[in-house]
């Protein structure tokens, strides 16, 4: 079945460091891909999305490119801030069933000042 | 504009009991989806309600049931609670079954 595998955490970086969180997926057809973020004490928020191959989603300095040839959707940010500390989830919505979202297990990110 | 709200915030039950969780969707949204998030894991899709009917269901037993009311709010019911049902239960609403889902803060259920 459809699934998402993402980099295990926790990941700890210093402020202004470059961030990459790896994500790969298994799905039939052409799923939509997402990154969600869960800040401490808050609900899940959609960070960015891409709906077709080679699309690049971007928001708040974060970027991810839909790579069908490698079935990947890696999250990147050039210079992280302390406020980026959160849990990040890679997710997909199957082409055949756009109603549900399938999440990875999450990556906890901590940024040191 | 209120976002998705859920109640209660926390609750504690014992094995074998039944529980009801509630969700009010974001203003203007007509679709509600429920997810279970075990500690340290990603959310798992339970089911989705649209037009007061269960539209799609994930891999959860029949002990998990739901309801959607005419005002689009929703309830999640879990019968015969097991220890493994302890989790954060998330509600998400959307403008239609396939539109972007907006998540509430969740209800933390602990089963003793």
CSV table of N, CA and C in Angstrom, one decimal, chain A residues 36 38 41-46 49 89 96-106, chain B residues 33 35 37 40-45 48 55-56 88 90 97-98 100-101 103-105:
chain,number,residue,atom,x,y,z
A,36,UNK,N,3.9,18.8,6.6
A,36,UNK,CA,3.2,19.5,7.7
A,36,UNK,C,4.2,19.7,8.9
A,38,UNK,N,4.3,20.6,13.2
A,38,UNK,CA,3.5,20.6,14.5
A,38,UNK,C,4.4,21.3,15.5
A,41,UNK,N,2.5,22.3,21.4
A,41,UNK,CA,1.2,22.8,21.9
A,41,UNK,C,0.3,23.2,20.9
A,42,UNK,N,0.6,23.1,19.6
A,42,UNK,CA,-0.3,23.5,18.5
A,42,UNK,C,-0.7,22.4,17.6
A,43,UNK,N,-1.7,22.6,16.8
A,43,UNK,CA,-2.2,21.6,15.8
A,43,UNK,C,-1.3,21.6,14.6
A,44,UNK,N,-1.5,20.5,13.9
A,44,UNK,CA,-0.7,20.3,12.6
A,44,UNK,C,-1.1,21.5,11.6
A,45,UNK,N,0.0,22.0,11.0
A,45,UNK,CA,-0.2,23.0,10.0
A,45,UNK,C,0.4,22.6,8.7
A,46,UNK,N,-0.3,22.9,7.6
A,46,UNK,CA,0.3,22.6,6.3
A,46,UNK,C,1.5,23.6,6.0
A,49,UNK,N,3.2,22.2,-0.2
A,49,UNK,CA,2.7,21.0,-1.0
A,49,UNK,C,3.1,21.1,-2.4
A,89,UNK,N,6.3,16.6,9.5
A,89,UNK,CA,5.8,15.3,8.9
A,89,UNK,C,5.7,15.4,7.4
A,96,UNK,N,-5.9,8.1,-6.0
A,96,UNK,CA,-7.1,7.4,-6.1
A,96,UNK,C,-8.0,7.7,-4.9
A,97,UNK,N,-7.5,8.4,-3.9
A,97,UNK,CA,-8.3,8.7,-2.7
A,97,UNK,C,-7.8,9.9,-2.0
A,98,UNK,N,-8.1,11.1,-2.7
A,98,UNK,CA,-7.5,12.3,-2.2
A,98,UNK,C,-8.1,12.8,-0.9
A,99,UNK,N,-9.1,12.0,-0.4
A,99,UNK,CA,-9.7,12.4,0.9
A,99,UNK,C,-8.8,12.2,2.1
A,100,UNK,N,-8.0,11.2,2.0
A,100,UNK,CA,-7.2,10.8,3.2
A,100,UNK,C,-5.7,11.2,3.0
A,101,UNK,N,-5.0,11.5,4.1
A,101,UNK,CA,-3.6,11.8,4.1
A,101,UNK,C,-2.9,10.7,4.8
A,102,UNK,N,-1.8,10.3,4.2
A,102,UNK,CA,-0.9,9.3,4.8
A,102,UNK,C,0.3,10.0,5.2
A,103,UNK,N,0.6,9.9,6.5
A,103,UNK,CA,1.8,10.6,7.1
A,103,UNK,C,3.0,9.7,7.4
A,104,UNK,N,4.1,10.3,7.3
A,104,UNK,CA,5.3,9.6,7.8
A,104,UNK,C,5.3,9.7,9.3
A,105,UNK,N,6.4,9.2,10.0
A,105,UNK,CA,6.4,9.1,11.4
A,105,UNK,C,6.9,10.4,12.1
A,106,UNK,N,7.3,11.3,11.3
A,106,UNK,CA,7.7,12.6,11.9
A,106,UNK,C,9.2,12.7,12.2
B,33,UNK,N,-12.6,15.1,8.9
B,33,UNK,CA,-11.8,13.9,8.9
B,33,UNK,C,-11.2,13.7,10.3
B,35,UNK,N,-8.2,11.5,12.7
B,35,UNK,CA,-7.0,10.9,12.7
B,35,UNK,C,-6.6,10.5,14.1
B,37,UNK,N,-3.2,9.8,16.4
B,37,UNK,CA,-1.7,9.9,16.4
B,37,UNK,C,-1.2,9.3,17.7
B,40,UNK,N,4.8,9.7,19.4
B,40,UNK,CA,6.0,9.5,18.5
B,40,UNK,C,5.7,9.0,17.1
B,41,UNK,N,4.5,9.0,16.7
B,41,UNK,CA,4.1,8.5,15.4
B,41,UNK,C,3.4,9.6,14.6
B,42,UNK,N,3.3,9.4,13.3
B,42,UNK,CA,2.5,10.3,12.5
B,42,UNK,C,1.0,9.9,12.6
B,43,UNK,N,0.1,10.9,12.3
B,43,UNK,CA,-1.3,10.6,12.4
B,43,UNK,C,-1.7,9.5,11.4
B,44,UNK,N,-2.7,8.7,11.8
B,44,UNK,CA,-3.3,7.7,10.9
B,44,UNK,C,-4.8,8.0,10.7
B,45,UNK,N,-5.2,7.9,9.4
B,45,UNK,CA,-6.5,8.3,9.0
B,45,UNK,C,-7.5,7.3,9.5
B,48,UNK,N,-13.6,9.8,7.2
B,48,UNK,CA,-14.0,11.1,6.8
B,48,UNK,C,-15.6,11.2,6.7
B,55,UNK,N,-17.6,8.8,4.4
B,55,UNK,CA,-17.3,8.8,2.9
B,55,UNK,C,-16.1,7.8,2.7
B,56,UNK,N,-15.2,7.7,3.6
B,56,UNK,CA,-14.1,6.9,3.4
B,56,UNK,C,-13.6,6.5,4.8
B,88,UNK,N,-3.4,10.8,20.7
B,88,UNK,CA,-3.9,12.1,20.4
B,88,UNK,C,-4.9,11.9,19.2
B,90,UNK,N,-7.0,13.7,16.3
B,90,UNK,CA,-7.0,14.9,15.6
B,90,UNK,C,-8.2,14.9,14.7
B,97,UNK,N,-14.5,17.2,0.3
B,97,UNK,CA,-13.8,16.0,0.7
B,97,UNK,C,-12.3,16.0,0.2
B,98,UNK,N,-12.0,16.7,-0.9
B,98,UNK,CA,-10.7,16.6,-1.5
B,98,UNK,C,-9.9,17.9,-1.4
B,100,UNK,N,-7.9,21.1,0.9
B,100,UNK,CA,-6.9,21.2,2.0
B,100,UNK,C,-7.6,21.0,3.3
B,101,UNK,N,-7.0,20.2,4.2
B,101,UNK,CA,-7.5,19.9,5.5
B,101,UNK,C,-6.8,20.8,6.5
B,103,UNK,N,-6.3,21.3,10.6
B,103,UNK,CA,-6.3,20.4,11.8
B,103,UNK,C,-6.6,21.2,13.1
B,104,UNK,N,-7.3,20.6,14.0
B,104,UNK,CA,-7.5,21.1,15.3
B,104,UNK,C,-6.4,20.7,16.2
B,105,UNK,N,-6.4,21.2,17.5
B,105,UNK,CA,-5.3,20.9,18.4
B,105,UNK,C,-5.3,19.5,18.9
